[in-house]
């Protein structure tokens, strides 16, 4: 009896085990996550879409000539962005009863994981959001030049300079920028004062930054600076390279995005050493603490456990408001420099853009939505520049008139960065495969913290990893 | 008459043939197996010899390059080590725990069913993202465990900040999900004839002796089964590492399946990820084979003799 039972179990187990491991490790495990998220999204969508549908039907009866169209759209961001974007989508659906927009939203990493699976299956969302990493997805982007020429996309209030920031070198309009953006360091004014540390100036250096972080940590027990948010590699590591030498002499990747923009890996060493030291001393969160940060709204600066954090400035008004509710004041400082009279390394760039997908059945409708999203003052009164400072002149004027304190700080800051000397040609794009380089780079810093390798070795390894992208 | 004609017709006998009936009923499985297991397995084997990536969709045959590259990949070697450590610690612990609870719950009491169900609950919810998130909170810097520790005046432990410690909460979570092995052990325990125990008691054996001389040997086939199953399952663990630690700190919890996922979907090296999967298949086959070969030294068969 027992023997038979066992024999059956074992034979089943072997078959199941083998199948499970071969197929399982590659496929189901991976799709489980996005699928679960998708399911959540769908439930949410359904709930929100229901009341809408009735109105839609009523409206459809009037203009029955137009065929119903369903557009799919997705973005990444924080909760605030999800809420306001959902709101403007409802507005658009009301104005255009034949259009229904199914939307999905993710955090940054999950967004790109999902996007990659959609690229593979040729099902990219009709309207999707991309940042400086668009070269990796260029095959899936439908250039909107023809829609601009035909007037579907209205660019009359957008200056050429702003159109250019989302064009490739051949003049193809990849998308329309959602806003201007640059990096900075958001800090808690009172925590600086409490620790008796002078407030950051426009020309402060990395040494000042590290000193401030250490002193604040010693005085308050808080983190001096928060962790490696998604901004850090570009705002910190890559900017650090651009700050060395004369303006425009060095950059992390070269202008053509086909090689490195600097030659000596050791140029990274002081920066890596500083980051590792701050973590070692407890002035910056270690890997475990960092895992607790899921998006900018629960960053340690916002929760009151850190005095500084890296931000893309479009994120600033949101966290400013959250902290203001608790009676805390945040301010923006420039990214520290290598030398106080050296290049700033920072540039004003597009925060992200909405693109039309090659896979879309309704490219024109998608472009129409993007045009509305960029140009409608009503729409942007809801969006409130959360994706960056709008590029449409009318919208910008309207928003500036009603700017909150946090937004004013952001506008001032962007104007300030605009006055910094910048190289004639800049490259703010990321090559395909950069994710792995960034992940490894973070691990190398942790290895320096653990004493497994030296900062010099970490710099060499990071350089070698980055170089490998272009083989 | 017409009925009789039909009965002799080819179609009727075909449809009533035992084999046909069998295949019809098995069709849902066969269909699912071919579409969702067999085809992906074959394609992944093919991809493992190419540089296929989902983003750019290019495909070049690269021979054994992916497999050779594995051995110079620091992250891969580290993740292989971490996974072995995870399996070696979590499987024996889990089985010991499952056996203990199953053993305790064999006594005749009306509450036994209730307890068994209660202990089975973690296995039902165990693989889910929700439980992993709870686990993350429990072991966070200011999570329940550290609050309790600091309330008792002890130093708090930075579980996920230290690469030497971070794996243990994950192991604990796996061990906590001992329900399915427990149920199988409980079934096995019931199969042991009570006459053995009576005879032992008459001979004056104490509880410990009966456990080691009767229970364990009689249960050894079941232990073998559980061992094989749990080992295979442990090698495939993904959710905990993905949700709780994302493989960090410093890849200290980068379980094999998570590494495969990262390579395939995050870094766009699908071909390389497929090669990793096939390498894992070989490793797991070898380990399973070793377990089976070793079984003749410790698995007691009631037939007695060979």
XYZ file of C-alpha atoms in Angstrom:
777
model
C 0.000 0.000 0.000
C 2.608 2.429 1.186
C 4.931 1.424 -1.604
C 2.358 2.001 -4.278
C 1.393 5.331 -2.812
C 4.995 6.361 -2.752
C 5.715 5.185 -6.253
C 2.857 7.240 -7.621
C 3.870 10.320 -5.682
C 7.448 10.061 -6.791
C 6.711 9.641 -10.452
C 4.329 12.585 -10.363
C 6.843 14.638 -8.481
C 9.648 14.085 -10.942
C 7.575 15.012 -13.933
C 6.090 18.034 -12.166
C 9.437 19.090 -10.851
C 11.218 18.981 -14.153
C 8.519 20.793 -16.018
C 8.169 23.291 -13.289
C 11.794 24.155 -13.193
C 12.467 24.433 -16.856
C 9.479 26.431 -17.917
C 8.771 27.873 -14.535
C 11.928 29.730 -13.842
C 11.788 31.544 -17.124
C 8.162 32.168 -17.791
C 5.381 31.942 -15.199
C 7.360 33.365 -12.313
C 8.064 36.424 -14.321
C 4.639 37.064 -15.691
C 2.954 36.539 -12.365
C 3.882 39.961 -11.097
C 2.735 42.188 -13.922
C -0.351 40.020 -14.276
C -1.266 40.566 -10.662
C -0.804 44.266 -11.045
C -2.794 44.288 -14.188
C -5.642 42.544 -12.436
C -5.586 45.217 -9.772
C -5.617 47.905 -12.393
C -8.508 46.342 -14.134
C -10.602 46.213 -11.019
C -9.830 49.838 -10.391
C -10.626 50.793 -13.923
C -13.903 49.014 -13.872
C -14.972 50.731 -10.722
C -14.092 54.094 -12.071
C -15.382 53.485 -15.513
C -18.870 52.348 -14.619
C -20.578 55.660 -13.897
C -18.814 57.066 -16.899
C -20.254 54.551 -19.254
C -23.832 55.626 -18.742
C -23.053 59.170 -19.659
C -21.103 57.928 -22.590
C -24.035 55.994 -23.922
C -26.285 59.010 -23.626
C -23.779 61.129 -25.426
C -23.157 58.516 -28.046
C -26.802 58.556 -29.001
C -26.385 62.165 -30.071
C -23.276 61.694 -32.170
C -23.774 58.170 -33.306
C -21.756 58.872 -36.417
C -18.447 58.570 -34.594
C -17.227 55.069 -33.953
C -16.276 54.245 -30.385
C -12.548 54.125 -29.865
C -10.610 52.614 -27.004
C -7.141 53.940 -26.359
C -4.736 52.330 -23.948
C -2.428 54.540 -21.957
C 0.148 54.008 -19.239
C 2.544 55.983 -17.130
C 4.786 55.673 -14.085
C 4.861 57.940 -11.106
C 3.688 58.568 -7.588
C 0.174 58.397 -6.187
C -0.432 62.099 -6.847
C 0.314 61.623 -10.513
C -1.989 58.615 -10.717
C -4.876 60.563 -9.187
C -4.578 63.689 -11.326
C -3.922 61.809 -14.543
C -6.991 59.660 -13.964
C -8.952 62.854 -13.407
C -7.902 64.478 -16.691
C -8.596 61.245 -18.552
C -12.163 61.443 -17.290
C -12.337 65.046 -18.471
C -11.155 64.026 -21.914
C -13.637 61.197 -22.120
C -16.433 63.610 -21.293
C -15.339 65.993 -24.024
C -14.888 63.175 -26.514
C -17.669 60.708 -25.785
C -16.585 58.288 -28.476
C -13.163 57.858 -26.912
C -12.573 55.617 -23.979
C -9.163 55.507 -22.401
C -8.055 52.444 -20.506
C -5.179 53.358 -18.307
C -2.567 51.549 -16.277
C -0.003 52.964 -13.922
C 3.103 51.578 -12.293
C 6.134 52.537 -10.342
C 9.193 53.274 -12.444
C 10.777 49.800 -12.473
C 7.568 47.856 -13.000
C 6.571 50.208 -15.792
C 9.613 49.333 -17.837
C 9.394 45.635 -17.069
C 5.836 45.678 -18.344
C 6.783 47.797 -21.336
C 9.462 45.299 -22.335
C 6.969 42.436 -22.357
C 4.601 44.553 -24.449
C 7.377 45.416 -26.892
C 8.041 41.716 -27.320
C 4.394 40.972 -28.043
C 3.807 44.082 -30.218
C 1.121 45.374 -27.919
C 2.577 48.600 -26.585
C -0.036 50.986 -25.163
C -1.363 53.528 -27.682
C -0.101 56.385 -25.541
C 2.896 55.757 -23.362
C 5.313 57.722 -21.286
C 9.059 57.727 -21.885
C 11.986 59.622 -20.468
C 15.629 59.926 -21.435
C 15.818 56.179 -21.940
C 13.724 56.301 -25.110
C 16.511 55.112 -27.462
C 15.924 51.585 -26.203
C 12.305 51.748 -27.399
C 12.797 53.820 -30.551
C 11.404 51.024 -32.757
C 8.079 51.288 -31.001
C 7.699 55.062 -31.232
C 5.572 56.517 -33.989
C 6.953 59.963 -34.887
C 4.259 62.606 -34.664
C 5.613 64.948 -37.359
C 2.762 64.146 -39.733
C 0.205 65.004 -37.077
C 1.904 68.323 -36.400
C 1.866 69.099 -40.134
C -1.790 68.152 -40.445
C -2.724 70.185 -37.408
C -3.957 67.270 -35.297
C -1.251 68.131 -32.814
C -1.269 71.819 -32.066
C 2.182 73.236 -31.471
C 1.361 76.892 -32.096
C 1.982 77.827 -28.474
C 5.102 75.743 -28.074
C 8.391 77.334 -28.981
C 10.762 75.505 -31.308
C 13.373 75.226 -28.612
C 10.959 73.220 -26.489
C 9.929 71.048 -29.420
C 13.566 70.283 -30.053
C 14.164 68.715 -26.669
C 12.081 65.736 -27.716
C 13.415 65.447 -31.264
C 16.063 63.060 -32.404
C 19.083 64.286 -34.355
C 17.222 63.876 -37.659
C 14.395 66.141 -36.566
C 11.851 63.412 -35.951
C 9.384 64.490 -33.285
C 9.502 61.584 -30.860
C 6.856 62.961 -28.589
C 5.910 66.133 -26.807
C 7.668 66.885 -23.565
C 5.397 66.858 -20.544
C 7.546 69.432 -18.930
C 10.928 70.925 -18.364
C 12.904 69.456 -15.618
C 16.232 69.358 -13.960
C 17.749 67.682 -10.936
C 18.301 69.192 -7.556
C 18.548 68.401 -3.902
C 15.495 68.952 -1.750
C 16.306 69.669 1.882
C 14.621 70.314 5.198
C 15.491 73.865 6.241
C 14.819 73.370 9.943
C 16.945 70.257 10.187
C 19.892 72.199 8.770
C 19.337 74.999 11.282
C 18.876 72.584 14.166
C 22.235 71.013 13.434
C 23.853 74.427 12.983
C 24.864 73.645 9.421
C 24.959 76.535 6.939
C 22.259 76.271 4.292
C 23.403 75.159 0.819
C 24.473 77.903 -1.571
C 24.200 77.879 -5.340
C 27.823 76.903 -5.640
C 28.213 74.424 -2.807
C 30.497 71.458 -3.350
C 30.309 67.730 -2.696
C 32.557 68.245 0.313
C 30.037 70.720 1.721
C 27.315 68.183 0.979
C 29.102 65.355 2.775
C 29.962 67.610 5.734
C 26.368 68.753 6.052
C 25.102 65.176 5.897
C 27.527 64.015 8.574
C 26.872 66.933 10.911
C 23.129 66.588 10.623
C 23.424 62.894 11.322
C 25.540 63.517 14.421
C 23.239 66.219 15.753
C 19.818 64.840 15.010
C 20.369 61.114 14.554
C 18.528 61.373 11.254
C 19.977 60.489 7.905
C 21.864 63.443 6.509
C 20.913 62.414 2.999
C 18.369 59.915 1.760
C 19.233 56.990 -0.483
C 19.705 55.983 -4.049
C 16.396 56.906 -5.514
C 15.975 56.483 -9.230
C 17.455 59.962 -9.734
C 20.769 59.299 -8.085
C 22.711 57.672 -10.903
C 21.989 60.497 -13.315
C 21.806 63.377 -10.857
C 24.790 62.237 -8.830
C 27.169 59.826 -10.442
C 26.782 60.948 -14.030
C 26.652 64.651 -13.162
C 29.842 64.257 -11.150
C 31.685 63.363 -14.341
C 30.223 66.330 -16.244
C 31.423 68.643 -13.477
C 35.071 67.810 -13.991
C 37.323 69.650 -16.419
C 35.953 72.558 -18.393
C 32.306 72.967 -19.356
C 31.315 70.175 -21.745
C 34.703 68.445 -21.616
C 33.441 65.292 -19.957
C 30.164 63.449 -19.836
C 29.288 59.951 -18.682
C 28.210 58.722 -22.110
C 29.326 60.509 -25.261
C 27.077 62.736 -27.370
C 26.461 60.085 -30.012
C 25.524 57.608 -27.310
C 27.874 55.025 -28.752
C 30.657 55.131 -26.207
C 31.906 56.594 -22.979
C 32.236 60.335 -22.572
C 35.246 60.190 -20.260
C 38.397 58.174 -20.182
C 39.682 57.859 -16.658
C 37.530 55.537 -14.542
C 39.177 56.954 -11.432
C 37.239 60.190 -11.955
C 34.369 58.337 -10.287
C 36.340 57.266 -7.248
C 35.902 60.294 -4.929
C 32.171 60.233 -5.495
C 31.816 56.509 -4.803
C 34.008 56.866 -1.750
C 31.860 59.694 -0.399
C 28.636 57.734 -0.938
C 30.109 54.673 0.750
C 31.403 56.704 3.693
C 28.047 58.314 4.316
C 26.403 54.885 4.377
C 29.101 53.446 6.617
C 28.647 56.259 9.113
C 24.869 55.943 9.064
C 24.445 59.376 7.499
C 22.810 57.796 4.474
C 20.464 54.780 4.466
C 21.913 51.326 3.888
C 20.426 48.882 1.412
C 17.852 47.611 3.898
C 16.530 51.030 4.778
C 16.486 52.016 1.151
C 14.187 49.136 0.357
C 11.562 50.919 2.443
C 11.431 53.807 -0.026
C 8.894 52.895 -2.676
C 8.391 56.291 -4.278
C 9.216 59.915 -3.644
C 6.200 60.371 -1.372
C 7.597 58.080 1.292
C 11.189 59.086 0.874
C 12.973 59.606 4.188
C 12.998 63.361 3.601
C 9.209 63.302 3.458
C 8.842 61.022 6.478
C 11.131 63.338 8.439
C 13.989 60.864 8.780
C 16.426 62.553 6.419
C 17.524 66.122 5.805
C 18.144 65.876 2.060
C 17.152 63.808 -0.922
C 17.699 63.759 -4.665
C 14.780 64.952 -6.738
C 13.826 65.603 -10.268
C 12.396 69.027 -9.544
C 8.946 68.212 -10.914
C 8.614 65.994 -7.844
C 9.301 68.904 -5.548
C 5.881 70.641 -5.274
C 4.265 67.349 -4.244
C 6.647 66.635 -1.406
C 6.705 70.323 -0.468
C 2.952 70.232 0.099
C 3.071 67.010 2.087
C 5.738 68.407 4.405
C 4.022 71.777 4.654
C 0.988 70.013 6.109
C 3.208 68.755 8.911
C 4.627 72.209 9.450
C 7.982 71.489 7.857
C 9.606 73.643 5.198
C 11.470 72.178 2.269
C 13.725 74.061 -0.107
C 15.643 73.232 -3.263
C 19.396 73.388 -3.591
C 21.506 72.886 -6.672
C 23.334 69.638 -7.207
C 26.696 70.120 -5.442
C 29.740 70.692 -7.641
C 33.209 69.251 -7.683
C 34.704 72.756 -7.503
C 32.610 75.728 -6.484
C 33.800 77.630 -9.574
C 33.641 74.592 -11.855
C 30.855 73.509 -14.220
C 27.470 72.774 -12.671
C 26.956 69.666 -14.769
C 23.210 70.180 -14.630
C 21.046 71.008 -17.601
C 17.406 71.683 -18.194
C 15.858 68.762 -19.999
C 12.567 67.106 -20.754
C 11.159 65.344 -17.724
C 9.322 62.793 -19.764
C 7.092 62.741 -22.786
C 4.010 61.059 -24.112
C 4.607 59.044 -27.247
C 2.362 57.388 -29.801
C 3.049 53.713 -30.237
C 3.775 51.927 -33.507
C 1.365 49.223 -32.403
C -1.540 51.623 -32.056
C -4.584 51.182 -34.259
C -5.669 54.759 -33.622
C -2.463 56.750 -33.957
C -4.266 59.922 -34.860
C -6.617 59.693 -31.896
C -3.660 59.044 -29.631
C -1.890 62.112 -31.026
C -5.061 64.119 -30.520
C -5.105 63.205 -26.866
C -1.448 64.160 -26.480
C -2.143 67.505 -28.083
C -5.008 68.119 -25.663
C -2.923 66.945 -22.728
C -0.213 69.465 -23.601
C -2.317 72.412 -24.682
C -5.564 72.438 -22.713
C -5.399 74.949 -19.890
C -8.253 73.163 -18.097
C -6.406 69.894 -18.239
C -3.184 71.413 -16.987
C -4.964 73.197 -14.186
C -5.556 69.720 -12.827
C -2.097 68.399 -13.704
C -0.494 71.478 -12.146
C 2.912 70.895 -13.653
C 3.405 67.691 -11.662
C 5.280 66.254 -14.670
C 7.489 69.325 -14.975
C 7.081 72.911 -16.110
C 4.700 72.893 -19.105
C 6.150 73.808 -22.502
C 2.990 75.462 -23.802
C 3.294 79.233 -23.247
C -0.373 79.811 -22.376
C -0.469 76.907 -19.975
C 2.726 78.022 -18.290
C 1.401 81.569 -17.813
C -1.860 80.235 -16.419
C -0.083 77.954 -13.978
C 2.483 80.494 -12.868
C -0.326 82.869 -11.981
C -1.775 80.362 -9.548
C 1.452 78.753 -8.393
C 1.631 77.430 -4.859
C 4.710 78.080 -2.728
C 6.260 74.759 -3.681
C 5.705 75.412 -7.365
C 7.164 78.935 -7.096
C 10.253 77.444 -5.551
C 10.439 75.024 -8.474
C 10.012 77.785 -11.102
C 12.676 79.904 -9.418
C 15.014 76.983 -9.238
C 14.605 76.095 -12.898
C 15.278 79.720 -13.884
C 18.376 79.646 -11.717
C 19.692 76.494 -13.375
C 18.877 78.134 -16.715
C 21.478 80.797 -15.931
C 24.274 78.259 -15.422
C 26.756 77.890 -18.223
C 25.960 74.768 -20.226
C 27.811 73.056 -23.059
C 26.571 73.709 -26.569
C 25.648 70.130 -27.149
C 24.430 67.890 -24.422
C 23.308 64.338 -24.172
C 20.741 63.508 -21.544
C 19.812 60.144 -23.008
C 20.493 56.722 -21.589
C 21.723 53.866 -23.766
C 19.891 50.549 -23.855
C 20.912 48.263 -21.022
C 21.727 51.026 -18.574
C 19.544 49.360 -15.906
C 22.069 46.616 -15.363
C 24.936 49.091 -15.081
C 23.018 51.086 -12.465
C 22.099 47.983 -10.457
C 25.689 46.784 -10.487
C 26.951 50.256 -9.586
C 24.734 50.261 -6.498
C 26.004 46.838 -5.518
C 29.614 47.963 -5.916
C 28.961 50.811 -3.490
C 27.539 48.295 -1.028
C 30.627 46.160 -1.513
C 32.777 49.178 -0.715
C 30.687 49.728 2.427
C 31.174 46.088 3.405
C 34.915 46.426 2.761
C 34.932 43.778 0.036
C 36.416 46.062 -2.593
C 37.950 49.531 -2.624
C 36.364 52.620 -4.111
C 38.993 52.499 -6.872
C 37.953 48.987 -7.818
C 34.292 49.993 -7.735
C 35.035 52.840 -10.144
C 36.908 50.518 -12.508
C 34.143 47.956 -12.428
C 31.414 50.530 -13.053
C 33.383 51.914 -15.989
C 33.942 48.439 -17.408
C 30.239 47.589 -17.087
C 29.226 50.807 -18.826
C 31.766 50.266 -21.588
C 30.413 46.786 -22.210
C 27.084 48.318 -23.300
C 28.705 49.475 -26.509
C 30.436 46.261 -27.534
C -32.273 -1.868 -36.849
C -30.880 1.584 -37.526
C -29.278 1.564 -34.127
C -27.552 -1.649 -34.898
C -26.262 -0.172 -38.144
C -24.809 2.749 -36.309
C -23.181 0.571 -33.745
C -21.228 -1.203 -36.397
C -20.292 1.954 -38.264
C -16.685 3.110 -38.009
C -17.508 6.443 -36.423
C -19.511 4.939 -33.605
C -16.840 2.472 -32.649
C -14.210 5.174 -32.975
C -16.024 7.506 -30.612
C -16.643 4.729 -28.124
C -13.108 3.470 -28.238
C -11.464 3.597 -24.802
C -8.475 5.413 -26.219
C -10.576 8.091 -27.861
C -12.517 8.689 -24.680
C -9.274 8.879 -22.774
C -7.754 11.431 -25.127
C -10.902 13.531 -25.155
C -10.943 13.755 -21.390
C -7.225 14.358 -21.227
C -7.404 16.993 -23.935
C -7.607 20.032 -21.627
C -4.421 18.926 -19.916
C -2.643 17.950 -23.102
C -3.565 21.264 -24.667
C -2.370 23.229 -21.644
C 0.793 21.170 -21.391
C 1.728 21.648 -25.024
C 0.920 25.366 -25.162
C 2.122 26.511 -21.791
C 4.839 24.032 -20.941
C 6.138 22.051 -23.876
C 6.389 24.856 -26.443
C 7.970 27.334 -23.979
C 10.456 24.658 -22.887
C 11.494 23.947 -26.459
C 11.662 27.637 -27.376
C 13.682 28.442 -24.271
C 16.128 25.705 -25.266
C 16.451 27.297 -28.680
C 16.785 30.816 -27.239
C 19.516 29.691 -24.887
C 21.816 29.405 -27.922
C 20.923 32.874 -29.194
C 21.268 36.453 -28.007
C 17.497 36.977 -28.134
C 16.230 40.000 -26.228
C 12.649 41.106 -25.853
C 13.255 44.780 -26.397
C 15.014 44.773 -29.734
C 13.815 41.405 -31.033
C 17.057 40.628 -32.768
C 18.155 37.039 -32.853
C 21.610 35.746 -33.640
C 22.867 32.251 -33.039
C 25.755 32.428 -30.592
C 26.400 28.768 -29.865
C 27.475 27.981 -26.340
C 28.514 31.547 -25.561
C 25.685 32.073 -23.047
C 26.641 28.946 -21.136
C 30.327 29.830 -21.131
C 29.607 33.383 -20.022
C 27.753 32.059 -16.984
C 30.969 30.994 -15.362
C 32.628 34.381 -15.612
C 29.564 36.217 -14.361
C 30.187 37.299 -10.746
C 26.541 37.948 -10.063
C 25.548 34.535 -11.395
C 28.078 32.697 -9.260
C 27.055 34.631 -6.192
C 23.387 33.964 -6.815
C 24.071 30.265 -7.318
C 25.852 30.175 -3.949
C 23.071 32.087 -2.221
C 20.471 29.746 -3.688
C 22.343 26.638 -2.530
C 22.627 28.088 0.955
C 18.955 28.919 0.928
C 17.999 25.395 -0.148
C 20.365 23.666 2.281
C 19.002 25.622 5.227
C 15.349 25.972 4.420
C 14.529 22.433 3.262
C 15.793 20.456 6.298
C 14.339 23.030 8.686
C 11.014 22.976 6.946
C 10.851 19.174 6.918
C 11.871 18.904 10.569
C 9.219 21.397 11.516
C 6.560 19.726 9.402
C 7.378 16.326 10.895
C 7.323 17.682 14.422
C 3.934 19.293 14.026
C 2.524 16.297 12.163
C 3.798 14.009 14.907
C 2.303 16.111 17.682
C -0.995 16.247 15.840
C -1.406 12.465 15.442
C -2.908 12.016 18.884
C -6.630 11.393 18.987
C -8.324 14.608 19.931
C -11.252 16.464 18.463
C -9.149 19.589 18.121
C -6.594 17.929 15.839
C -8.450 18.751 12.639
C -8.746 22.369 13.677
C -5.050 22.650 14.484
C -4.090 20.922 11.280
C -6.159 23.410 9.294
C -4.635 26.292 11.213
C -1.098 25.131 10.522
C -1.962 24.643 6.887
C -3.118 28.232 6.408
C 0.382 29.723 5.874
C 0.907 27.332 2.974
C -2.310 28.456 1.373
C -1.436 32.136 1.470
C 2.317 31.634 1.560
C 3.284 32.210 -2.030
C 1.347 35.421 -2.237
C 2.702 38.919 -2.566
C 0.594 40.077 0.372
C 2.326 37.796 2.871
C 5.721 38.792 1.530
C 4.818 42.429 2.100
C 3.761 41.651 5.665
C 7.085 39.880 6.153
C 8.906 42.923 4.845
C 7.121 45.074 7.416
C 7.783 42.650 10.272
C 11.522 42.700 9.704
C 11.830 46.366 8.711
C 14.074 48.703 10.676
C 11.097 49.820 12.727
C 9.052 46.668 12.235
C 7.480 44.453 14.860
C 10.557 42.335 15.593
C 12.791 45.314 16.168
C 10.181 47.072 18.312
C 9.959 43.978 20.501
C 13.745 43.744 20.667
C 14.189 47.371 21.655
C 11.354 47.114 24.200
C 13.237 44.280 25.844
C 16.278 46.517 25.956
C 18.146 44.604 23.275
C 19.903 46.011 20.263
C 17.766 46.146 17.154
C 18.828 44.064 14.197
C 19.114 45.550 10.753
C 17.785 42.461 8.964
C 17.652 43.647 5.381
C 20.579 46.053 5.653
C 23.205 43.378 6.253
C 23.931 40.996 3.424
C 24.846 38.222 5.855
C 21.509 38.453 7.660
C 19.075 39.292 4.912
C 18.634 35.714 3.713
C 17.411 34.428 7.086
C 14.034 36.183 7.171
C 13.417 34.686 3.732
C 14.388 31.223 4.975
C 12.117 31.685 7.962
C 9.258 32.565 5.694
C 9.782 29.380 3.679
C 9.999 27.247 6.805
C 6.804 28.829 8.079
C 4.990 27.434 5.059
C 5.400 23.834 6.117
C 1.700 22.914 5.706
C 1.762 20.727 2.620
C 4.656 18.581 3.844
C 2.914 18.359 7.207
C -0.249 16.951 5.659
C 1.730 14.337 3.756
C 3.654 13.408 6.908
C 0.392 13.132 8.842
C -0.987 10.753 6.217
C 2.200 8.722 6.397
C 2.096 8.533 10.174
C -1.401 7.088 10.042
C -0.169 4.292 7.785
C 2.272 2.954 10.368
C 0.608 -0.105 11.910
C -0.170 0.439 15.601
C 0.918 -3.147 16.300
C 4.556 -2.027 15.962
C 4.100 0.497 18.728
C 2.262 -1.981 20.945
C 5.016 -4.536 20.545
C 7.652 -1.933 21.332
C 5.782 -0.778 24.410
C 5.553 -4.333 25.685
C 9.305 -4.658 25.123
C 9.770 -1.575 27.268
C 10.776 0.985 24.658
C 10.403 4.623 25.652
C 8.961 7.406 23.497
C 12.285 8.441 22.047
C 13.206 4.919 21.081
C 9.870 4.256 19.385
C 10.229 7.500 17.429
C 13.723 6.757 16.155
C 13.345 2.986 15.744
C 9.788 2.779 14.436
C 8.363 6.107 13.331
C 11.361 7.429 11.392
C 12.196 4.211 9.501
C 8.562 3.588 8.596
C 8.203 7.169 7.496
C 11.437 7.305 5.518
C 9.779 6.811 2.087
C 7.543 9.770 2.828
C 10.535 11.792 3.961
C 12.235 10.991 0.677
C 9.221 12.192 -1.247
C 8.959 15.422 0.742
C 12.680 16.014 0.509
C 12.693 15.767 -3.269
C 9.611 17.905 -3.683
C 10.702 20.621 -1.299
C 14.205 20.779 -2.726
C 12.851 21.339 -6.202
C 10.421 23.924 -4.912
C 13.099 25.740 -2.923
C 15.297 26.083 -6.004
C 12.424 27.819 -7.725
C 11.653 30.351 -4.972
C 11.052 33.758 -6.381
C 8.302 35.766 -4.690
C 9.976 36.409 -1.336
C 13.188 37.723 -2.807
C 11.414 39.721 -5.479
C 8.970 41.425 -3.137
C 10.929 41.756 0.085
C 14.503 42.491 -0.875
C 14.689 42.665 -4.681
C 17.823 40.600 -4.329
C 19.655 43.142 -2.178
C 21.658 44.095 -0.181
C 24.630 43.604 -2.468
C 22.858 40.649 -4.120
C 22.815 38.892 -0.741
C 19.342 37.501 -1.420
C 19.527 37.190 -5.176
C 17.844 33.808 -5.535
C 18.387 32.003 -8.806
C 14.893 32.528 -10.167
C 15.059 36.242 -9.405
C 18.369 36.499 -11.242
C 16.801 34.762 -14.242
C 13.891 37.190 -14.097
C 16.196 40.207 -13.917
C 18.260 39.036 -16.863
C 15.211 38.207 -18.950
C 12.921 41.115 -18.247
C 14.921 43.879 -16.620
C 18.225 43.720 -18.458
C 16.858 42.335 -21.701
C 19.082 39.276 -22.013
C 16.429 36.676 -22.715
C 18.824 34.260 -24.359
C 21.185 34.409 -21.423
C 18.290 33.928 -18.995
C 17.181 30.835 -20.909
C 20.691 29.437 -20.670
C 20.566 30.050 -16.916
C 17.260 28.172 -16.683
C 18.697 25.182 -18.504
C 21.759 25.209 -16.334
C 19.490 25.128 -13.309
C 17.641 22.158 -14.772
C 20.921 20.263 -14.941
C 21.886 21.227 -11.391
C 18.508 20.206 -10.039
C 18.527 16.926 -11.927
C 21.905 16.071 -10.456
C 20.819 16.944 -6.936
C 17.616 14.947 -7.295
C 19.582 12.030 -8.667
C 21.982 12.165 -5.720
C 19.047 12.157 -3.303
C 17.558 9.113 -5.036
C 20.862 7.250 -5.140
C 21.460 7.972 -1.477
C 17.987 6.801 -0.571
C 18.905 3.107 -0.558
C 21.087 3.785 2.460
C 18.403 5.408 4.558
C 14.987 4.658 3.138
C 13.432 1.634 4.819
C 11.232 -0.424 2.579
C 8.591 -2.569 4.211
C 9.048 -5.258 1.613
C 12.290 -5.647 3.450
C 14.943 -6.989 1.133
C 16.334 -6.574 -2.257
